[in-house]
Short mmCIF file of C-alpha atoms and ligand atoms in Angstrom, two decimals:
data_model
loop_
_atom_site.label_atom_id
_atom_site.label_comp_id
_atom_site.label_asym_id
_atom_site.label_seq_id
_atom_site.Cartn_x
_atom_site.Cartn_y
_atom_site.Cartn_z
CA MET W 692 129.86 100.35 90.93
CA VAL W 693 130.31 97.72 88.25
CA GLY W 694 128.86 94.38 89.31
CA MET W 695 127.06 95.89 92.31
CA PHE W 696 123.68 94.57 91.29
CA PRO W 697 122.51 90.95 90.85
CA MET W 698 120.44 89.51 87.99
CA GLY W 699 122.99 90.28 85.33
CA PHE W 700 122.35 93.99 85.61
CA THR W 701 125.54 95.92 85.10
CA VAL W 702 126.04 99.50 86.10
CA GLY W 703 129.09 101.13 84.63
CA ALA W 704 130.50 104.59 84.13
CA GLY W 705 128.89 106.99 81.69
CA SER W 706 125.35 106.74 80.42
CA LYS W 707 123.93 103.86 78.43
CA SER W 708 120.69 102.09 77.60
CA THR W 709 119.57 98.75 78.94
CA GLN W 710 116.41 97.18 80.33
CA ASN W 711 115.68 96.06 83.86
CA ARG W 712 112.88 93.82 85.14
CA ARG W 713 110.45 96.72 85.49
CA GLY W 714 110.93 97.52 81.83
CA TYR W 715 112.68 100.79 82.49
CA THR W 716 114.85 101.16 79.45
CA ARG W 717 117.12 104.06 80.19
CA VAL W 718 120.02 103.86 82.58
CA MET W 719 121.80 107.13 82.97
CA LYS W 720 124.65 107.96 85.22
CA ALA W 721 125.86 111.41 86.20
CA THR W 722 128.40 112.66 88.73
CA ALA W 723 128.36 116.10 90.33
CA LEU W 724 130.51 118.06 92.74
CA ALA W 725 129.29 120.73 95.14
CA HIS W 726 131.00 122.71 97.87
CA PRO W 727 129.32 123.35 101.20
CA ASN W 728 128.45 126.88 102.20
CA ILE W 729 128.31 128.51 105.59
CA ALA W 730 125.71 131.08 106.36
CA LEU W 731 127.04 134.52 107.17
CA ILE W 732 123.45 135.46 107.95
CA LYS W 733 121.63 132.41 109.27
CA TYR W 734 118.63 130.40 108.17
CA TRP W 735 116.94 129.13 111.33
CA GLY W 736 113.22 128.33 111.28
CA LYS W 737 110.78 127.28 108.60
CA HIS W 738 107.87 129.03 106.96
CA ASP W 739 106.50 125.79 105.47
CA ARG W 740 107.87 122.43 106.59
CA VAL W 741 106.60 120.49 103.59
CA LEU W 742 107.96 122.91 101.00
CA ASN W 743 110.98 123.58 103.21
CA THR W 744 110.77 127.35 102.81
CA PRO W 745 112.51 129.48 105.42
CA ALA W 746 111.12 131.81 108.07
CA VAL W 747 113.99 134.23 107.39
CA PRO W 748 116.19 135.10 104.41
CA SER W 749 119.85 134.10 104.68
CA LEU W 750 123.18 134.75 103.02
CA SER W 751 126.20 132.50 102.62
CA VAL W 752 129.67 132.01 101.28
CA THR W 753 130.51 128.83 99.36
CA LEU W 754 133.69 127.15 100.63
CA ALA W 755 136.48 125.13 99.01
CA PRO W 756 138.26 122.74 99.12
CA PHE W 757 135.56 120.99 101.20
CA LYS W 758 133.33 119.16 98.71
CA THR W 759 130.79 116.42 98.12
CA GLU W 760 131.02 114.25 95.01
CA THR W 761 127.93 112.26 94.15
CA SER W 762 127.25 109.73 91.40
CA VAL W 763 123.68 108.81 90.53
CA THR W 764 122.56 105.90 88.37
CA TRP W 765 118.95 106.33 87.32
CA GLY W 766 117.35 102.96 86.61
CA THR W 767 118.69 100.10 88.74
CA PRO W 768 117.05 96.97 90.23
CA ILE W 769 116.70 98.48 93.71
CA ASP W 770 117.23 101.80 95.48
CA HIS W 771 120.69 101.71 97.00
CA PHE W 772 122.29 104.74 98.65
CA VAL W 773 125.88 104.77 99.87
CA ILE W 774 127.45 107.73 101.70
CA ASN W 775 131.16 107.60 102.51
CA GLY W 776 131.18 103.86 101.87
CA VAL W 777 128.26 103.08 104.20
CA THR W 778 124.82 101.99 102.99
CA VAL W 779 122.18 104.46 104.14
CA ALA W 780 119.11 102.99 105.88
CA GLY W 781 116.08 104.09 107.91
CA ASP W 782 115.00 107.73 108.05
CA ALA W 783 118.01 109.01 106.14
CA SER W 784 117.27 106.61 103.28
CA ALA W 785 113.59 107.61 103.25
CA ARG W 786 114.61 111.27 103.09
CA VAL W 787 116.79 110.63 100.04
CA ALA W 788 114.09 108.48 98.36
CA GLN W 789 111.51 111.25 98.87
CA PHE W 790 113.91 113.75 97.39
CA LEU W 791 114.36 111.59 94.27
CA ASP W 792 110.56 111.36 93.98
CA LEU W 793 110.49 115.14 93.55
CA ILE W 794 112.52 114.74 90.36
CA ASP W 795 110.17 112.09 89.01
CA PRO W 796 107.32 110.60 91.10
CA LYS W 797 107.33 107.61 88.72
CA ARG W 798 111.06 107.17 88.90
CA PRO W 799 112.81 103.82 88.64
CA PRO W 800 115.02 102.59 91.47
CA VAL W 801 118.17 104.63 91.77
CA ALA W 802 121.72 104.02 93.01
CA ILE W 803 123.65 106.81 94.73
CA GLU W 804 127.24 106.85 95.77
CA SER W 805 128.34 109.97 97.60
CA HIS W 806 131.57 111.01 99.24
CA ASN W 807 132.51 114.00 101.43
CA ASN W 808 136.13 115.02 101.96
CA PHE W 809 135.14 116.50 105.37
CA PRO W 810 133.11 115.34 108.44
CA THR W 811 129.43 114.61 107.78
CA ALA W 812 126.55 115.96 109.92
CA ALA W 813 128.92 117.66 112.37
CA GLY W 814 127.81 121.26 111.86
CA LEU W 815 130.11 121.71 108.86
CA ALA W 816 127.27 122.22 106.40
CA SER W 817 127.62 118.78 104.81
CA SER W 818 123.90 118.73 103.98
CA SER W 819 124.33 121.87 101.86
CA SER W 820 126.87 120.28 99.53
CA ALA W 821 125.19 116.86 99.74
CA PHE W 822 121.80 117.95 98.44
CA ALA W 823 123.25 120.41 95.91
CA ALA W 824 125.43 117.66 94.42
CA LEU W 825 122.56 115.16 94.58
CA ALA W 826 120.11 117.57 92.93
CA LEU W 827 122.51 118.17 90.04
CA ALA W 828 123.62 114.55 89.57
CA ALA W 829 120.13 113.04 89.96
CA SER W 830 118.30 115.52 87.72
CA THR W 831 120.98 115.11 85.06
CA ALA W 832 120.86 111.31 85.33
CA ALA W 833 117.06 111.55 84.99
CA GLY W 834 117.55 113.38 81.72
CA GLN W 835 116.51 116.81 83.02
CA ALA W 836 118.66 119.86 82.32
CA LEU W 837 117.73 122.23 85.13
CA ASN W 838 118.98 125.81 85.19
CA PRO W 839 120.64 126.98 88.44
CA THR W 840 117.44 128.53 89.81
CA ALA W 841 115.41 125.35 89.21
CA LEU W 842 118.25 123.34 90.70
CA SER W 843 118.26 125.59 93.76
CA ILE W 844 114.49 125.14 94.23
CA LEU W 845 114.97 121.37 94.03
CA ALA W 846 117.99 121.34 96.36
CA ARG W 847 116.10 123.49 98.89
CA GLN W 848 113.59 120.70 99.36
CA GLY W 849 116.35 118.31 100.40
CA SER W 850 118.08 120.71 102.78
CA GLY W 851 117.44 124.43 103.03
CA SER W 852 121.07 125.47 102.97
CA ALA W 853 121.63 123.38 99.81
CA SER W 854 119.67 125.98 97.84
CA ARG W 855 122.70 128.27 98.29
CA SER W 856 125.43 125.76 97.29
CA VAL W 857 124.31 125.74 93.65
CA TRP W 858 126.34 128.92 93.15
CA GLY W 859 129.90 129.74 94.10
CA GLY W 860 130.92 132.91 95.90
CA PHE W 861 128.32 134.83 97.88
CA VAL W 862 124.68 133.79 97.69
CA SER W 863 121.43 134.85 99.33
CA TRP W 864 118.33 132.70 99.79
CA THR W 865 114.97 134.41 99.87
CA THR W 866 111.77 133.57 101.72
CA ALA W 867 108.66 132.59 99.72
CA ASP W 868 105.83 134.93 98.79
CA ARG W 869 104.19 132.40 96.49
CA GLU W 870 102.14 129.63 98.06
CA ASP W 871 103.99 126.91 96.14
CA GLY W 872 107.37 128.20 97.36
CA THR W 873 108.84 128.49 93.87
CA ASP W 874 110.19 131.98 94.57
CA SER W 875 112.25 130.71 97.52
CA HIS W 876 115.67 129.96 96.04
CA GLY W 877 119.25 131.13 95.93
CA HIS W 878 120.37 134.37 94.28
CA PRO W 879 124.03 134.90 93.41
CA ILE W 880 125.35 138.13 94.94
CA ALA W 881 128.99 138.03 93.87
CA PRO W 882 131.11 135.27 92.30
CA LYS W 883 134.07 133.49 93.87
CA ASP W 884 136.62 135.94 92.46
CA HIS W 885 134.88 139.01 93.87
CA TRP W 886 136.64 138.82 97.25
CA ASP W 887 139.47 136.65 98.54
CA LEU W 888 138.50 135.75 102.09
CA ALA W 889 139.64 132.99 104.41
CA VAL W 890 137.33 130.94 106.62
CA LEU W 891 139.04 128.87 109.31
CA VAL W 892 137.15 125.98 110.84
CA ALA W 893 138.14 125.36 114.47
CA LEU W 894 137.20 121.70 114.77
CA VAL W 895 135.84 121.21 118.27
CA SER W 896 134.25 117.89 117.30
CA ASP W 897 133.87 115.87 114.12
CA GLN W 898 131.21 113.59 115.67
CA LYS W 899 127.70 113.43 114.25
CA LYS W 900 125.59 115.85 116.23
CA ALA W 901 122.93 114.53 118.63
CA VAL W 902 120.20 116.93 117.44
CA SER W 903 119.82 117.48 113.68
CA SER W 904 119.50 121.04 112.41
CA ARG W 905 115.96 120.15 111.29
CA ASP W 906 114.87 119.02 114.77
CA GLY W 907 116.77 121.80 116.50
CA MET W 908 115.21 124.52 114.41
CA ASN W 909 111.68 123.11 114.69
CA LEU W 910 111.93 122.86 118.49
CA THR W 911 113.35 126.39 118.68
CA GLN W 912 110.62 127.81 116.51
CA GLU W 913 107.92 126.07 118.54
CA THR W 914 109.19 126.94 122.00
CA SER W 915 111.60 129.91 122.11
CA PRO W 916 109.98 133.17 123.23
CA LEU W 917 112.81 134.96 121.37
CA PHE W 918 111.90 133.52 117.97
CA GLY W 919 109.71 136.49 116.96
CA GLY W 920 112.58 138.94 117.43
CA TRP W 921 114.91 136.67 115.51
CA GLU W 922 112.49 136.44 112.60
CA ALA W 923 111.85 140.18 112.49
CA SER W 924 115.54 141.10 112.36
CA GLY W 925 116.57 138.72 109.54
CA PRO W 926 115.86 140.85 106.46
CA ALA W 927 117.86 143.86 107.74
CA ASP W 928 120.84 141.59 108.51
CA VAL W 929 120.80 140.20 104.97
CA ALA W 930 120.67 143.73 103.51
CA GLU W 931 123.56 144.83 105.72
CA ALA W 932 125.69 141.78 104.84
CA LYS W 933 124.99 142.20 101.13
CA ALA W 934 126.10 145.85 101.24
CA ALA W 935 129.24 144.85 103.17
CA ILE W 936 130.11 142.17 100.59
CA LEU W 937 129.62 144.50 97.64
CA ALA W 938 131.79 147.13 99.41
CA LYS W 939 134.33 144.43 100.48
CA ASP W 940 134.09 145.79 104.02
CA LEU W 941 135.20 142.88 106.23
CA SER W 942 134.64 144.60 109.56
CA ARG W 943 131.07 145.45 108.56
CA LEU W 944 130.43 141.89 107.33
CA GLY W 945 132.03 140.27 110.38
CA THR W 946 130.03 142.43 112.77
CA VAL W 947 126.64 141.60 111.26
CA MET W 948 127.65 137.92 110.85
CA GLU W 949 128.48 137.56 114.54
CA HIS W 950 125.30 139.35 115.51
CA SER W 951 123.18 137.00 113.34
CA THR W 952 124.96 133.98 114.85
CA MET W 953 124.49 135.09 118.44
CA LYS W 954 120.82 135.89 117.91
CA MET W 955 120.32 132.40 116.46
CA VAL W 956 122.17 130.83 119.40
CA ALA W 957 119.99 132.85 121.80
CA THR W 958 116.87 131.28 120.26
CA MET W 959 118.45 127.82 120.65
CA PHE W 960 119.35 128.42 124.29
CA SER W 961 115.86 129.72 125.03
CA ALA W 962 114.11 126.70 123.47
CA GLN W 963 112.37 124.26 125.80
CA PRO W 964 114.34 122.07 126.34
CA ALA W 965 117.36 124.19 125.37
CA VAL W 966 119.24 123.20 122.23
CA ILE W 967 122.93 123.39 123.18
CA TYR W 968 125.38 122.57 120.39
CA MET W 969 128.30 124.37 122.09
CA GLN W 970 131.02 122.62 124.02
CA PRO W 971 133.58 124.23 126.35
CA ALA W 972 136.12 124.62 123.54
CA THR W 973 133.47 126.42 121.46
CA VAL W 974 133.25 129.18 124.07
CA ALA W 975 137.04 129.29 124.46
CA VAL W 976 137.39 129.88 120.71
CA LEU W 977 134.77 132.64 120.79
CA HIS W 978 136.77 134.46 123.47
CA ALA W 979 140.02 133.92 121.55
CA VAL W 980 138.49 135.51 118.45
CA ARG W 981 137.46 138.56 120.48
CA ALA W 982 140.97 138.80 121.90
CA LEU W 983 142.43 138.70 118.37
CA ARG W 984 140.19 141.57 117.37
CA ALA W 985 141.20 143.55 120.42
CA LYS W 986 144.78 143.24 119.10
CA GLY W 987 143.72 144.62 115.73
CA ILE W 988 143.64 141.27 113.89
CA PRO W 989 140.59 140.90 111.63
CA ALA W 990 138.64 137.85 112.87
CA TRP W 991 134.93 137.23 113.39
CA ALA W 992 133.25 134.01 114.52
CA THR W 993 130.19 132.10 113.42
CA MET W 994 128.62 128.77 114.36
CA ASP W 995 125.89 126.57 113.02
CA ALA W 996 124.01 123.54 114.36
CA GLY W 997 127.13 122.09 115.93
CA PRO W 998 130.04 122.88 118.28
CA ASN W 999 132.54 123.97 115.61
CA VAL W 1000 133.47 127.61 115.15
CA LYS W 1001 134.17 129.13 111.75
CA VAL W 1002 136.31 132.24 111.74
CA LEU W 1003 136.13 134.80 108.97
CA THR W 1004 139.41 136.58 108.25
CA THR W 1005 141.74 137.73 105.48
CA PRO W 1006 144.18 135.37 103.70
CA GLN W 1007 146.99 137.58 105.09
CA ALA W 1008 145.89 137.12 108.72
CA ALA W 1009 144.96 133.45 108.33
CA HIS W 1010 148.25 132.06 109.71
CA GLN W 1011 148.12 134.14 112.85
CA VAL W 1012 144.45 133.29 113.43
CA GLU W 1013 145.18 129.60 112.88
CA ALA W 1014 147.98 129.65 115.48
CA THR W 1015 145.60 131.17 118.02
CA LEU W 1016 142.81 128.68 117.30
CA LEU W 1017 145.25 125.77 117.65
CA GLN W 1018 145.72 126.73 121.28
CA HIS W 1019 142.11 125.61 121.84
CA VAL W 1020 141.43 122.84 119.29
CA LYS W 1021 143.56 120.12 117.68
CA THR W 1022 142.47 120.71 114.09
CA VAL W 1023 141.92 123.86 112.06
CA HIS W 1024 140.85 123.72 108.40
CA THR W 1025 141.63 126.78 106.30
CA LEU W 1026 139.07 127.28 103.55
CA SER W 1027 138.65 129.81 100.77
CA VAL W 1028 135.75 130.99 98.68
CA GLY W 1029 134.54 128.16 96.43
CA GLY W 1030 132.94 127.86 93.00
CA PRO W 1031 129.52 126.59 91.90
CA ALA W 1032 128.12 123.07 91.84
CA ARG W 1033 129.12 121.34 88.60
CA LEU W 1034 129.05 118.08 86.68
CA ILE W 1035 132.32 116.16 86.62
O1 PMV S 2182 120.07 123.27 105.71
P1 PMV S 2182 119.86 122.73 107.07
O2 PMV S 2182 118.52 122.13 107.26
O3 PMV S 2182 120.99 121.79 107.47
O4 PMV S 2182 119.96 123.96 108.12
C1 PMV S 2182 121.08 124.78 108.23
C2 PMV S 2182 120.99 125.62 109.45
C3 PMV S 2182 122.21 126.43 109.80
O5 PMV S 2182 123.40 125.81 109.36
C4 PMV S 2182 122.30 126.55 111.31
C5 PMV S 2182 122.15 127.85 109.25
C6 PMV S 2182 122.34 128.02 107.76
O6 PMV S 2182 121.79 128.98 107.23
O7 PMV S 2182 123.04 127.23 107.12
#
């Protein structure tokens, strides 16, 4: 970062004071790390698009070692956002700028440098870790010390699923009753150490998806005749998954997780035009997971807004599940339950 900006303005590590041309006197830098989460019970559909509150409650597990690390310098000559070494422009840049405005509408220009150690925007929940890390780094750099709930409310407005990545372990995200949406945030259910699970990602594609989760869910909500049934069944699925997690009952959790996934996919398929994230290998993996279960191996599948399949299993069965998945895809990532977002 040092020397990135012209006009003799130097941005270095740590926080320090200086003055730029706009007279903004404080330059603060903070770096945060967040893990992505995958929804065991899905968020799909919005209650309020501006506040980014969900139509349904959801429940997730935070996953390591996938992570986003984000550095924010608050008070620079121009806004400059870099993700994985590439300068962000257009709509994506506007989305980040708007998010920073939530922290301080009178903010100075800000520099962001963010890095994921896993594919971005490919249905691997990169937006969950991205906005959780950005919320923590940017609010800290702006001199605000937000508690996890406030951080979750902020992160939610960048990307819904990010509201859950503030905590490690198992987290639910509630719908809003209040008009301003401030009661729609993550709630920790059980920490990382509660239950040692494995989640295997069968990588069907690491390409950026053609339809963003935001566009896909809006189209689905507007056009799928199945959306009402999906919405009505969400709260019971969250209650069932929460009970399964507290009881450490993997079969119960896997069953309700798959059911939530397939109901979400049904709303996508019944949108007009249909939203199809699956590829042939996606379906092959789904069948392989069923076949594993028929042989008594604990394995349940879930998908998000992308072709990749995530398989929930035990650490003991992970090797056997991985070998099966590798018959259908070239790459399998084995993940475990991750910790909370934190400053580094
Ligand atoms: O947080 P978003 O806007 O990327 O939406 C995430 C949507 C799903 O991944 C499909 C489900 C979820 O709950 O994470």
